[in-house]
Short mmCIF file of C-alpha atoms in Angstrom, two decimals:
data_model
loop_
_atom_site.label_atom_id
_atom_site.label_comp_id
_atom_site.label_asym_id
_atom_site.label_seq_id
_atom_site.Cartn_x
_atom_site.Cartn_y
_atom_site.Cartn_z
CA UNK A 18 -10.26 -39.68 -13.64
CA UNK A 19 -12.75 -37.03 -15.29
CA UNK A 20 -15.03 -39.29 -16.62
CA UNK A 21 -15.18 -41.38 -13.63
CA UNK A 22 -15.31 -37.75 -11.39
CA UNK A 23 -17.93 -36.72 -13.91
CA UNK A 24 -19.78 -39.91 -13.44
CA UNK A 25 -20.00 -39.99 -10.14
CA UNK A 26 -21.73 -36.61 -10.30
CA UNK A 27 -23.85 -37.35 -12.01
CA UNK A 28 -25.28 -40.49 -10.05
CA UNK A 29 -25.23 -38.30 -7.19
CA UNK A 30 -27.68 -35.82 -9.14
CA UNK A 31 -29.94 -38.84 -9.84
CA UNK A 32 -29.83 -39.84 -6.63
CA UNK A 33 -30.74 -36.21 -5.42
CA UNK A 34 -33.40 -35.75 -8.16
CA UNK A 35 -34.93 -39.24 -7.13
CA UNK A 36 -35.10 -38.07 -3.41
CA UNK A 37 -36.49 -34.81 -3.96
CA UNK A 38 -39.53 -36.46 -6.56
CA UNK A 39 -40.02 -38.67 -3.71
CA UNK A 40 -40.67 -36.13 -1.31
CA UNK A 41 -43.06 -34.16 -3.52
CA UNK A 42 -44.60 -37.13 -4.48
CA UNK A 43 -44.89 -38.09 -0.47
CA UNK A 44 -46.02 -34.53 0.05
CA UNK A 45 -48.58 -34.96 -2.52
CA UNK A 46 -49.86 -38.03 -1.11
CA UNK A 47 -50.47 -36.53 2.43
CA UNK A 48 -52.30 -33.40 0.79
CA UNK A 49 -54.55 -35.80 -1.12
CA UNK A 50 -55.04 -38.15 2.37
CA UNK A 51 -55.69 -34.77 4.05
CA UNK A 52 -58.11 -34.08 1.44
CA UNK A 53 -59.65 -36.78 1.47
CA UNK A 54 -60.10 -37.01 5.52
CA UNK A 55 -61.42 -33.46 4.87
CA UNK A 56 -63.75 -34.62 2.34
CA UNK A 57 -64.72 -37.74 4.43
CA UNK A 58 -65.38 -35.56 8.06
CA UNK A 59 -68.04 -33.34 5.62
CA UNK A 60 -69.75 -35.76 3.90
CA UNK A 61 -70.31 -37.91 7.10
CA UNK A 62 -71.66 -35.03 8.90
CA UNK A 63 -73.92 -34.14 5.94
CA UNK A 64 -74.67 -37.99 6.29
CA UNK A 65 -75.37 -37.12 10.07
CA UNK A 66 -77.74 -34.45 9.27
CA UNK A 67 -79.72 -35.94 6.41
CA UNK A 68 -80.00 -39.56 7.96
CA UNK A 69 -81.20 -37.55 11.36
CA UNK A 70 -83.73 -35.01 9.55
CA UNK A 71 -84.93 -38.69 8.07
CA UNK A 72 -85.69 -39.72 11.24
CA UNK A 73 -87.18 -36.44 12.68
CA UNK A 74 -89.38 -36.58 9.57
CA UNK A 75 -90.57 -40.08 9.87
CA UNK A 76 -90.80 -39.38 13.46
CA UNK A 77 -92.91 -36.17 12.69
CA UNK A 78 -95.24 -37.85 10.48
CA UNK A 79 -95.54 -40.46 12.64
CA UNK A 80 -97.03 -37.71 15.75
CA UNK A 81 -98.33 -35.60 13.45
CA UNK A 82 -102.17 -35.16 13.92
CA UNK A 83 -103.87 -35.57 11.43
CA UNK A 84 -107.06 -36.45 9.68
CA UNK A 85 -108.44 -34.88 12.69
CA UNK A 86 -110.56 -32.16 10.63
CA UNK A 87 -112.72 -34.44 8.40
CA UNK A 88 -112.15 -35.36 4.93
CA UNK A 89 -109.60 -33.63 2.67
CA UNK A 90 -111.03 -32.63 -0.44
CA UNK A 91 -107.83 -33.63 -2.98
CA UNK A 92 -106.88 -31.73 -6.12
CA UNK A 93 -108.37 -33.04 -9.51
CA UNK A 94 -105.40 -33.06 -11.39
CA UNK A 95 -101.82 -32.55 -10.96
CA UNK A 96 -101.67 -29.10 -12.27
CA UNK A 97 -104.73 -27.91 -10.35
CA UNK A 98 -104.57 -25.30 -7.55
CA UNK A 99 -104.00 -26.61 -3.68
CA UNK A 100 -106.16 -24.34 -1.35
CA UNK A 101 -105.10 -24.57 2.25
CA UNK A 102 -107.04 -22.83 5.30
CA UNK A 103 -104.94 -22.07 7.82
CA UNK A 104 -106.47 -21.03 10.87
CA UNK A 105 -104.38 -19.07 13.66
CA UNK A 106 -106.92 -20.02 16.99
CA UNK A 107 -107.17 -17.56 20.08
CA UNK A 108 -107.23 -19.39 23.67
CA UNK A 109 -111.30 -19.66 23.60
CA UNK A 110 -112.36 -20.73 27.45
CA UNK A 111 -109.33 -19.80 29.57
CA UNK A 112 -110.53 -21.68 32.50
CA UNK A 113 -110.90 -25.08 30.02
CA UNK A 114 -108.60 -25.19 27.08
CA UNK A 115 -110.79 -28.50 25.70
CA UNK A 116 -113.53 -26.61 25.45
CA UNK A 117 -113.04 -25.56 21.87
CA UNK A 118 -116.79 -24.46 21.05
CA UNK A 119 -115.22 -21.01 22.79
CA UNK A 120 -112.67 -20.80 20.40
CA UNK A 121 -112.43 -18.48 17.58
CA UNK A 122 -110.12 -18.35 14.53
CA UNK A 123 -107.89 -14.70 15.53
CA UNK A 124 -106.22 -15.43 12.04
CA UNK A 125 -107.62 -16.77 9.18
CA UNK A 126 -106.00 -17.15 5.87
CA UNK A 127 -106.49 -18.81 2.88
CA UNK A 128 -102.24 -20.73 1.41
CA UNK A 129 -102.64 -21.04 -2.84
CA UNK A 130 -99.92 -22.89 -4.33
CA UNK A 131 -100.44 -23.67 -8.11
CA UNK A 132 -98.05 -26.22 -9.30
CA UNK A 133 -97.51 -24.36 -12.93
CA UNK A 134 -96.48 -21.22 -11.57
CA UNK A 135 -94.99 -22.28 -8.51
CA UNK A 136 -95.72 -19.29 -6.74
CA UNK A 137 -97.80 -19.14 -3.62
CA UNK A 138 -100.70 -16.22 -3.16
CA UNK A 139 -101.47 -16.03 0.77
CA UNK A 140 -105.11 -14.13 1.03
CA UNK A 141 -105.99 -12.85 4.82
CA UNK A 142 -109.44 -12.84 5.54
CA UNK A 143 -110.42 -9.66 7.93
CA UNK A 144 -112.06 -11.20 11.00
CA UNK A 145 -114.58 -8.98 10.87
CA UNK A 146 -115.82 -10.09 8.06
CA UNK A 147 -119.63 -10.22 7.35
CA UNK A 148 -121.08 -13.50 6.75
CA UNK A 149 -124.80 -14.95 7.08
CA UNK A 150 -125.21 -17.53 9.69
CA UNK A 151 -128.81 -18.74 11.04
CA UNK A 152 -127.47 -19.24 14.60
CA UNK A 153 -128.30 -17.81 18.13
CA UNK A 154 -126.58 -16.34 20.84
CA UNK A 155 -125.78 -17.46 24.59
CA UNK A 156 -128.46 -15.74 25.28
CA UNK A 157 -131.14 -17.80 23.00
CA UNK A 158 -131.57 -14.69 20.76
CA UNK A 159 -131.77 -15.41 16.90
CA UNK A 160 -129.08 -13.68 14.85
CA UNK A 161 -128.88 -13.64 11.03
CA UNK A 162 -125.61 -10.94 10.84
CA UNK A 163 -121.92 -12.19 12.57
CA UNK A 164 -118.24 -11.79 11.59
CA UNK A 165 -116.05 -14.71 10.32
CA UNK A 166 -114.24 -15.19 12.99
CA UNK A 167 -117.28 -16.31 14.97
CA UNK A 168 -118.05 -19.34 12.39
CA UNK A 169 -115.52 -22.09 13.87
CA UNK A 170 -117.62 -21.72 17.33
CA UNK A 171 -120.73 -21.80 15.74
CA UNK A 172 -120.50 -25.10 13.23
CA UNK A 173 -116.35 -25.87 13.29
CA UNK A 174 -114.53 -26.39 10.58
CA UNK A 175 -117.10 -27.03 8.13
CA UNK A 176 -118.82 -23.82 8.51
CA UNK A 177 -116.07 -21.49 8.54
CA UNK A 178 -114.97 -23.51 5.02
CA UNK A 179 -118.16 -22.81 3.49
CA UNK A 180 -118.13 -19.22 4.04
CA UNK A 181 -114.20 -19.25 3.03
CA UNK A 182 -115.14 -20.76 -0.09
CA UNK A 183 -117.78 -18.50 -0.96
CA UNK A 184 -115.85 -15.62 -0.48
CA UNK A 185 -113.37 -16.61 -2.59
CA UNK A 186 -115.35 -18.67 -5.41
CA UNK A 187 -112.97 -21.68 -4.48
CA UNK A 188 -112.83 -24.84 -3.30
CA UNK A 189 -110.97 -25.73 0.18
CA UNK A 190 -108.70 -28.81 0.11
CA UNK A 191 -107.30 -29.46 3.61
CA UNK A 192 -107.09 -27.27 6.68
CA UNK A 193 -104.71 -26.36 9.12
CA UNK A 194 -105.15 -25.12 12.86
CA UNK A 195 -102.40 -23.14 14.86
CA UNK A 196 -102.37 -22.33 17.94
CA UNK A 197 -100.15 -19.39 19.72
CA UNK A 198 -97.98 -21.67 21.75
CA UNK A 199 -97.39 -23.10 18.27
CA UNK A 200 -96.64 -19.67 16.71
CA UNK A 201 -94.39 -18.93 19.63
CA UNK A 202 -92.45 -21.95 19.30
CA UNK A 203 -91.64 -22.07 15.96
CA UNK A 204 -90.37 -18.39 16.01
CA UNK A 205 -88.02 -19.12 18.91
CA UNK A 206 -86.98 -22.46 16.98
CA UNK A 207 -85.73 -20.15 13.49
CA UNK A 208 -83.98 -17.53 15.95
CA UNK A 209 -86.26 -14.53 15.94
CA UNK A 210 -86.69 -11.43 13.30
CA UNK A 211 -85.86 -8.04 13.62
CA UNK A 212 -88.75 -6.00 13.31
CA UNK A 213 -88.89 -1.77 12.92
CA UNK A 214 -92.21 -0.21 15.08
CA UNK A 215 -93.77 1.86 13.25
CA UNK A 216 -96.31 3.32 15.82
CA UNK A 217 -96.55 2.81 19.74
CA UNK A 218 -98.42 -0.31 21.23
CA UNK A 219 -99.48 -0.23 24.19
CA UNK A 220 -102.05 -2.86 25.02
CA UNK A 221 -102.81 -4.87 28.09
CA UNK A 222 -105.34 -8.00 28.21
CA UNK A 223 -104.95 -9.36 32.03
CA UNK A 224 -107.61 -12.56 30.98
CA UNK A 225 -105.76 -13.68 28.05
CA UNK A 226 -102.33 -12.50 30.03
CA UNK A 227 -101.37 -10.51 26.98
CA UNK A 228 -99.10 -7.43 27.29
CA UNK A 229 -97.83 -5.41 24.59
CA UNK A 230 -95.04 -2.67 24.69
CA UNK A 231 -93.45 -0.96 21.87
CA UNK A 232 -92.20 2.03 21.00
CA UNK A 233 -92.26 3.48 17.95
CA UNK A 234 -89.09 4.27 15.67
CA UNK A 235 -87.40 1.54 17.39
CA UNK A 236 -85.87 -2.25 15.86
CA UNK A 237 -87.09 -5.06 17.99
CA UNK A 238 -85.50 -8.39 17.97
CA UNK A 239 -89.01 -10.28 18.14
CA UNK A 240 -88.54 -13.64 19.83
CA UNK A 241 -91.73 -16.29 20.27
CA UNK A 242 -93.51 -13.95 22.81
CA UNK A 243 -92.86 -10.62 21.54
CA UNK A 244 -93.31 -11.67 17.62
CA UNK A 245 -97.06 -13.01 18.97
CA UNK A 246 -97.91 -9.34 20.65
CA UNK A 247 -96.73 -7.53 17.70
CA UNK A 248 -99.13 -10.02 15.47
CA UNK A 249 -102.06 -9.78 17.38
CA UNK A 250 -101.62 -6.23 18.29
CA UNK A 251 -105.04 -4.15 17.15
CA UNK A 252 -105.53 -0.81 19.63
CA UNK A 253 -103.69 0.37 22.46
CA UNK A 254 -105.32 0.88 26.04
CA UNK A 255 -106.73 4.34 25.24
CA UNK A 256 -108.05 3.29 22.16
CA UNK A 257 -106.30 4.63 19.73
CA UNK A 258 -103.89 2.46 16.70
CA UNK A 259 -104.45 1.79 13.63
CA UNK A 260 -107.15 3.79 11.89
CA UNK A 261 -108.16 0.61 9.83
CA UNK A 262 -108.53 -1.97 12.52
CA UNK A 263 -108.39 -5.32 11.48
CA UNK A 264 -106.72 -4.37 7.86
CA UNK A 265 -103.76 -2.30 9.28
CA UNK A 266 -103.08 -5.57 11.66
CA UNK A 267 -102.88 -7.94 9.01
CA UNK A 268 -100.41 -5.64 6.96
CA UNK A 269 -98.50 -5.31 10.20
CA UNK A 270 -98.86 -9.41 10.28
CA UNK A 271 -97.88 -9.50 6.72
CA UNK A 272 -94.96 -7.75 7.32
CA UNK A 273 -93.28 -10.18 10.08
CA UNK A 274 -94.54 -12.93 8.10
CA UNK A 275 -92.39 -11.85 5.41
CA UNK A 276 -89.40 -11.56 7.87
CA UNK A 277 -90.63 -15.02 9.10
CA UNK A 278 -90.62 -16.46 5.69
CA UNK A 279 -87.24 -15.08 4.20
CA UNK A 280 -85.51 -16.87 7.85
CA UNK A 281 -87.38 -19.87 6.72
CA UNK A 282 -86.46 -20.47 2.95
CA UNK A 283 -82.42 -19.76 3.91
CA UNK A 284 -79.83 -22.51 3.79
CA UNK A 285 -78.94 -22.22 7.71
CA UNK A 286 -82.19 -23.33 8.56
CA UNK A 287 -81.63 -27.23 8.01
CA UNK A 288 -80.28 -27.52 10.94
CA UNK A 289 -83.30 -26.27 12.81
CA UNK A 290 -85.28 -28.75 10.88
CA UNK A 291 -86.01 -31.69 13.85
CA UNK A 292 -86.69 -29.18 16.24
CA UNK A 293 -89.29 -27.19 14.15
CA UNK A 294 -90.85 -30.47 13.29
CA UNK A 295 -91.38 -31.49 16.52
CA UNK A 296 -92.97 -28.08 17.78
CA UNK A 297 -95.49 -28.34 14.49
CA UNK A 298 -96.64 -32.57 15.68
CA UNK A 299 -96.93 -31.18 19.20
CA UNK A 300 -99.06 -27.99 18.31
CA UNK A 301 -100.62 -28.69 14.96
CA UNK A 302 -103.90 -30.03 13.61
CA UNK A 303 -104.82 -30.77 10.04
CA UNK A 304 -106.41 -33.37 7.61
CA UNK A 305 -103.35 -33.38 4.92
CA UNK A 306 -101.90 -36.85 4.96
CA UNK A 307 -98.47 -37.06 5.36
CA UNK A 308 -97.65 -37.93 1.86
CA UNK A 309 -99.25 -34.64 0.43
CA UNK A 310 -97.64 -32.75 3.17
CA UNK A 311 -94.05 -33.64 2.55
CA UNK A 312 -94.52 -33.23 -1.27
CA UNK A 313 -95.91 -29.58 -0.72
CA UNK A 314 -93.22 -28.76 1.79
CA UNK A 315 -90.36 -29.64 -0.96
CA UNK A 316 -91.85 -27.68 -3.28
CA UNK A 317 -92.49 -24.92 -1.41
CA UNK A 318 -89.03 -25.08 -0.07
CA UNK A 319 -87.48 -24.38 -3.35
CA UNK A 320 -89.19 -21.03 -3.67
CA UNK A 321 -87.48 -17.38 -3.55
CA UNK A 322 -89.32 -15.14 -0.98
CA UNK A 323 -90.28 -13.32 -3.79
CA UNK A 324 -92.70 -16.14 -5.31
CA UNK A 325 -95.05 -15.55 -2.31
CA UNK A 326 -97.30 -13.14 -2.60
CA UNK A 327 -99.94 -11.38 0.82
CA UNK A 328 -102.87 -10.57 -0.32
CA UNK A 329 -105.97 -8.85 1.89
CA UNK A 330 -108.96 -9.71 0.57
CA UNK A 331 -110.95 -6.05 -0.28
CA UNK A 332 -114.30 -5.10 1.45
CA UNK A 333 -115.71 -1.95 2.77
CA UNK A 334 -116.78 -0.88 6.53
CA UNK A 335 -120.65 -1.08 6.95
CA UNK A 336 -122.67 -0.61 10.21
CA UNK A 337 -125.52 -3.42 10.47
CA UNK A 338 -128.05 -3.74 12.89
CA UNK A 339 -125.36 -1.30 15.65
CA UNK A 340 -122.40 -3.52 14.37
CA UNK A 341 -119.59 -2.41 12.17
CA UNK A 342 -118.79 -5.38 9.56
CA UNK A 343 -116.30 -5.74 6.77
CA UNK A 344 -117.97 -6.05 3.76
CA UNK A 345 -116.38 -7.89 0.99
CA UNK A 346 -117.74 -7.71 -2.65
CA UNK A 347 -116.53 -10.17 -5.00
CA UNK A 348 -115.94 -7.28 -7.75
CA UNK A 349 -113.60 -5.78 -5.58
CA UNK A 350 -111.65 -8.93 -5.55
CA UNK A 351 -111.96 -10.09 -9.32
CA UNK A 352 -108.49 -10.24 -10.17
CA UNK A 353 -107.61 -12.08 -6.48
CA UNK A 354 -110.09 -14.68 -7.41
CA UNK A 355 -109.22 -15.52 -10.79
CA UNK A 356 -105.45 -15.83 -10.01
CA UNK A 357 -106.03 -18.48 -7.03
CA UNK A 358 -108.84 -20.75 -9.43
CA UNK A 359 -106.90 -20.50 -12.41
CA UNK A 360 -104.85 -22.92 -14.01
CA UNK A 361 -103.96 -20.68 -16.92
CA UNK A 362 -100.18 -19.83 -16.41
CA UNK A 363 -100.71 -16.34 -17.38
CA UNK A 364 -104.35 -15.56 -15.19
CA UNK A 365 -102.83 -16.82 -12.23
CA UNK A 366 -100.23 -14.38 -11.77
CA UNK A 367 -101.41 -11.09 -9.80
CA UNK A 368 -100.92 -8.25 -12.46
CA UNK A 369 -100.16 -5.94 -9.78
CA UNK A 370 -99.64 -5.58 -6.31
CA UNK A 371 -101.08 -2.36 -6.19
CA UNK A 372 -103.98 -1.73 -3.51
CA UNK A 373 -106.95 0.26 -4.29
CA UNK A 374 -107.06 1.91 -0.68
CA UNK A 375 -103.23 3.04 -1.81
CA UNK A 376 -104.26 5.46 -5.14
CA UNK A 377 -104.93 8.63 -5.18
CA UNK A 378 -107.61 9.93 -7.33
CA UNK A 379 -108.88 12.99 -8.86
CA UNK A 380 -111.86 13.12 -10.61
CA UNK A 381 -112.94 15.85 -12.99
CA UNK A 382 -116.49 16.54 -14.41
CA UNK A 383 -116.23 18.20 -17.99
CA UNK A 384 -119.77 18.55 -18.70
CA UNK A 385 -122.57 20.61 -17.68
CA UNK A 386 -124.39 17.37 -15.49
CA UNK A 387 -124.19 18.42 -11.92
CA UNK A 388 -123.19 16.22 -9.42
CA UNK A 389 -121.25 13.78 -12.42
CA UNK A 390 -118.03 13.82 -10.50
CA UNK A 391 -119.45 13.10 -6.91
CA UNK A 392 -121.62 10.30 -8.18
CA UNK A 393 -118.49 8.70 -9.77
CA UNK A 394 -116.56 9.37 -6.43
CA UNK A 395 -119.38 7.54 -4.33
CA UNK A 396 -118.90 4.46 -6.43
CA UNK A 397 -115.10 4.55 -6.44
CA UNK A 398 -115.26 4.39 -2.70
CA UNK A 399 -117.40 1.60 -2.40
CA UNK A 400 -115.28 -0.18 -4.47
CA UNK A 401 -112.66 0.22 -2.03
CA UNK A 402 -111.05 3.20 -3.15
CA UNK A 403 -110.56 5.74 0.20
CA UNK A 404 -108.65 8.78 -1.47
CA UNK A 405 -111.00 10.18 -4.09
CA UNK A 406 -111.40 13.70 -5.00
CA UNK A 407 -113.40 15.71 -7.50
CA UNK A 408 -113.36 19.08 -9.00
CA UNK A 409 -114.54 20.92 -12.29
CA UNK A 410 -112.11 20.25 -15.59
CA UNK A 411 -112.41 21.52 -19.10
CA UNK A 412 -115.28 20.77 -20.97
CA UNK A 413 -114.99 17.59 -23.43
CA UNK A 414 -116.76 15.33 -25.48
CA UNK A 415 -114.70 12.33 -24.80
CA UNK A 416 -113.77 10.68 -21.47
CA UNK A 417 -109.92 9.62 -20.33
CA UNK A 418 -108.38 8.29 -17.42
CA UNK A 419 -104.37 9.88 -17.29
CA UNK A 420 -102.48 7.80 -15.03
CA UNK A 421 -98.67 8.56 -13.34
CA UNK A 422 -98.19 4.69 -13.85
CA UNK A 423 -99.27 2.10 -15.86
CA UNK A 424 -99.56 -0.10 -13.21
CA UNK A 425 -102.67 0.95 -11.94
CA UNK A 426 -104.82 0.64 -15.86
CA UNK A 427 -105.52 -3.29 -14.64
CA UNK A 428 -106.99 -1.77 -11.35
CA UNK A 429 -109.02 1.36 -12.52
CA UNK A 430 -110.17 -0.45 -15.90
CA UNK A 431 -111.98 -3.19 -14.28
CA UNK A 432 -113.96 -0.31 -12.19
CA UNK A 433 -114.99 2.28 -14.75
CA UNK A 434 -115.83 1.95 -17.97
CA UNK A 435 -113.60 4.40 -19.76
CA UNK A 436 -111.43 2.93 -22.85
CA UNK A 437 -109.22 6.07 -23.43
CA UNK A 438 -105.96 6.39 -21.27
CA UNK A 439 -102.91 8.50 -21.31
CA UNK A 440 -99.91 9.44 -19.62
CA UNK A 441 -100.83 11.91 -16.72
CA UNK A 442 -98.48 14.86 -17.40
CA UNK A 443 -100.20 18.31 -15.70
CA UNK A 444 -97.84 19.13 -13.07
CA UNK A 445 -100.87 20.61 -11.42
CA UNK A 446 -102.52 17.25 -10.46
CA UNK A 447 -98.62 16.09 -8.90
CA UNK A 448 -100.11 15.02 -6.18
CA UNK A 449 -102.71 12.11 -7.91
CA UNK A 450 -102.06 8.83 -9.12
CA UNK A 451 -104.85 8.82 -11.59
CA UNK A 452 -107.36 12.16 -13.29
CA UNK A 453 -110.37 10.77 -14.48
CA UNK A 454 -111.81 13.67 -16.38
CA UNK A 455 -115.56 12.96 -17.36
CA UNK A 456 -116.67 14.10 -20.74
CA UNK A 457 -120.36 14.04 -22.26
CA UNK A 458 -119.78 10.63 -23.30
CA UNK A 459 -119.81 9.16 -19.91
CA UNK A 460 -121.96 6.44 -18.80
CA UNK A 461 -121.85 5.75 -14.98
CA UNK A 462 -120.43 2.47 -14.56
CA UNK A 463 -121.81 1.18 -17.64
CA UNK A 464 -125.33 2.47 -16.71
CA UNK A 465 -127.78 4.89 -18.06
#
């Protein structure tokens, strides 16, 4: 009777054990199902999204105007530079909107990408910028003297190249024209930026129906509209803004654009993809095939904000003829130029960020030449350099430049001809970047 008793047991154990695996293993299989419907429902709605960006893109390229600018100019090689002008156009004739010999280029800036780097230098081009044009006025008057932005009404797109490319030693390879509504658009499309005012504007333009209103110290969430005053703001009503002009507007456009471009290059935006498309086929013309364009756009796509770099390109204010111009000297922009033409890994990379209108320096005249110090300061400045002092130091033979950071030898080297440098350590000059302190051998610039 025990054995049997003991037998039965243990079928009835078995029997349990067998239940219970079957249960787990029945669990099991309706976590993995679950999974797997789980799985399933995200892959077919990634399916959804690529399949429809597909057809948004084709669609896109499709209504996308192009080759309406004349011929692109295509890269030589694979691993040569890709200059793109991109134009930001004001309204021109409000009364006729085809009437484009009205319109000028309110924004005008010159998109680098070089394939070895993969980094991306953006250079804005003041708008009052001098250039020589043999043109004439409405009025029939001959004019040799006019700023940049009048070049697109005077010869189009050609002539507003030509003076791009001499600026900037370069060659052009497609352009692209935006206009506000675009701008607009394609802000409200990524959702807006949050923007901190750093000075009141207050600016009203009835004929354009532009109105501007910010305070300063406040954050603005800048949708379409707002995000367009804030980028074309320049003066308020009374006058008074930026004491730069045009340069202190495109930092204040650099600024959003960076705001602009970090919403761009983050994962969320995919889904905002077809819609930004379709605002850019409606609003945008250019001569970049579609082929080049989508190629360019993946690239570009993979970048970190970090990889793109504003750049202003340097000049001086000069008064010609009654009119105040923005003089740019190629010097000034030496290191700009050879990092968008180069194909050299290590030339194309901007040493330093670092603006000359940013350093302060100090400049000290140890001989007995009078007037050594001013004549150097005169020279700084119309390099571009806007905080420059002098004063007397101790008499020396030999010349040095002491500098608070390394960062600016690069900069200063290129624009005086001093080889000696050290590490600025008088707590007396706190206040400079650089000393340059002038000794007996000291040749102006490299001159007699």
């Amino acid at each position: 009777m025990d054995n049997n008793e003991n037998l039965r047991r243990n079928d009835s154990s078995a029997i349990a054990e067998r239940k219970k695996r079957r249960r787990l293993e029945a669990i099991k299989r309706k976590k993995q199902q679950k999974r797997r419907r789980i799985i399933f429902t995200i892959v077919s709605i990634i399916s959804v999204i690529i399949l429809g960006t597909i057809g948004y893109v084709y669609s896109f390229l499709n209504g996308l105007k192009t080759n309406t600018l004349g011929e692109a100019v295509e890269p030589a090689s694979s691993t040569e530079p890709v200059n793109i002008l991109l134009l930001g156009m004001d309204i021109g004739d409000v009364e006729n909107e085809y009437n484009t010999s009205a319109r000028r280029t309110d924004t005008i800036m010159l998109v680098n990408y070089n394939p070895n780097t993969k980094k991306v230098n953006v250079v804005s081009i003041p708008r009052d910028t001098l250039i020589e044009v043999d043109a004439y006025l409405d009025t029939g008057e001959y004019q040799r003297y006019w700023k940049i932005n009048s070049a697109y009404a005077i010869g189009g797109q050609e002539e507003i190249i030509k003076h791009v490319e001499s600026l900037l030693e370069t060659r052009i390879n497609y352009i692209v024209e935006v206009d506000y509504e675009a701008f607009r658009n394609i802000v409200d499309a990524l959702g807006g930026v949050e923007m901190y005012i750093e000075q009141d504007m207050y600016y009203d333009d009835d004929a354009q129906d532009l109105h501007i209103h910010f305070n300063a110290g406040e954050t603005v969430h800048l949708d379409g509209q707002k995000a367009e005053e804030f980028f074309r703001w320049r003066k308020n009503n009374d006058d008074t803004g930026l004491a730069d002009g045009d340069i202190g507007r495109i930092s204040n456009q650099h600024a959003l654009m960076k705001k602009l471009v970090e919403k761009s290059l983050s994962p969320s935006i995919v889904l905002k993809i077809p819609e930004i498309l379709n605002i850019i086929s409606e609003n945008v013309r250019t001569n970049m095939d579609s082929k080049t364009m989508t190629s360019l756009a993946l690239k570009i796509i993979k970048l970190n904000s970090s990889d793109i770099v504003m750049n202003t390109l340097q000049g001086v204010n000069e008064d010609i003829y009654g009119q105040s111009f923005y003089v740019v000297y190629n010097d000034m922009n030496r290191e700009l130029i050879n990092a968008i033409n180069s194909e050299n890994e290590a030339d194309s990379v901007l040493t330093s960020s670092i603006k000359r209108e940013d350093i302060k320096i100090l400049v000290l005249n140890g001989t007995q030449i009078n007037g050594l110090a001013g004549n150097a300061r005169d020279e700084l400045i119309s390099l571009g350099y806007v905080n420059v002092d002098i004063g007397n130091g101790n008499p020396t033979e030999e010349s040095v430049i002491q500098l608070a950071n390394n960062d600016y030898k690069n900069l200063i080297s290129r624009d005086i001809k001093i080889d000696k440098f050290s590490k600025k350590t008088d707590e007396e000059y706190a206040d400079y970047d650089i000393v340059i302190l002038l000794g007996t051998d000291y040749n102006l610039f490299g001159e007699n």
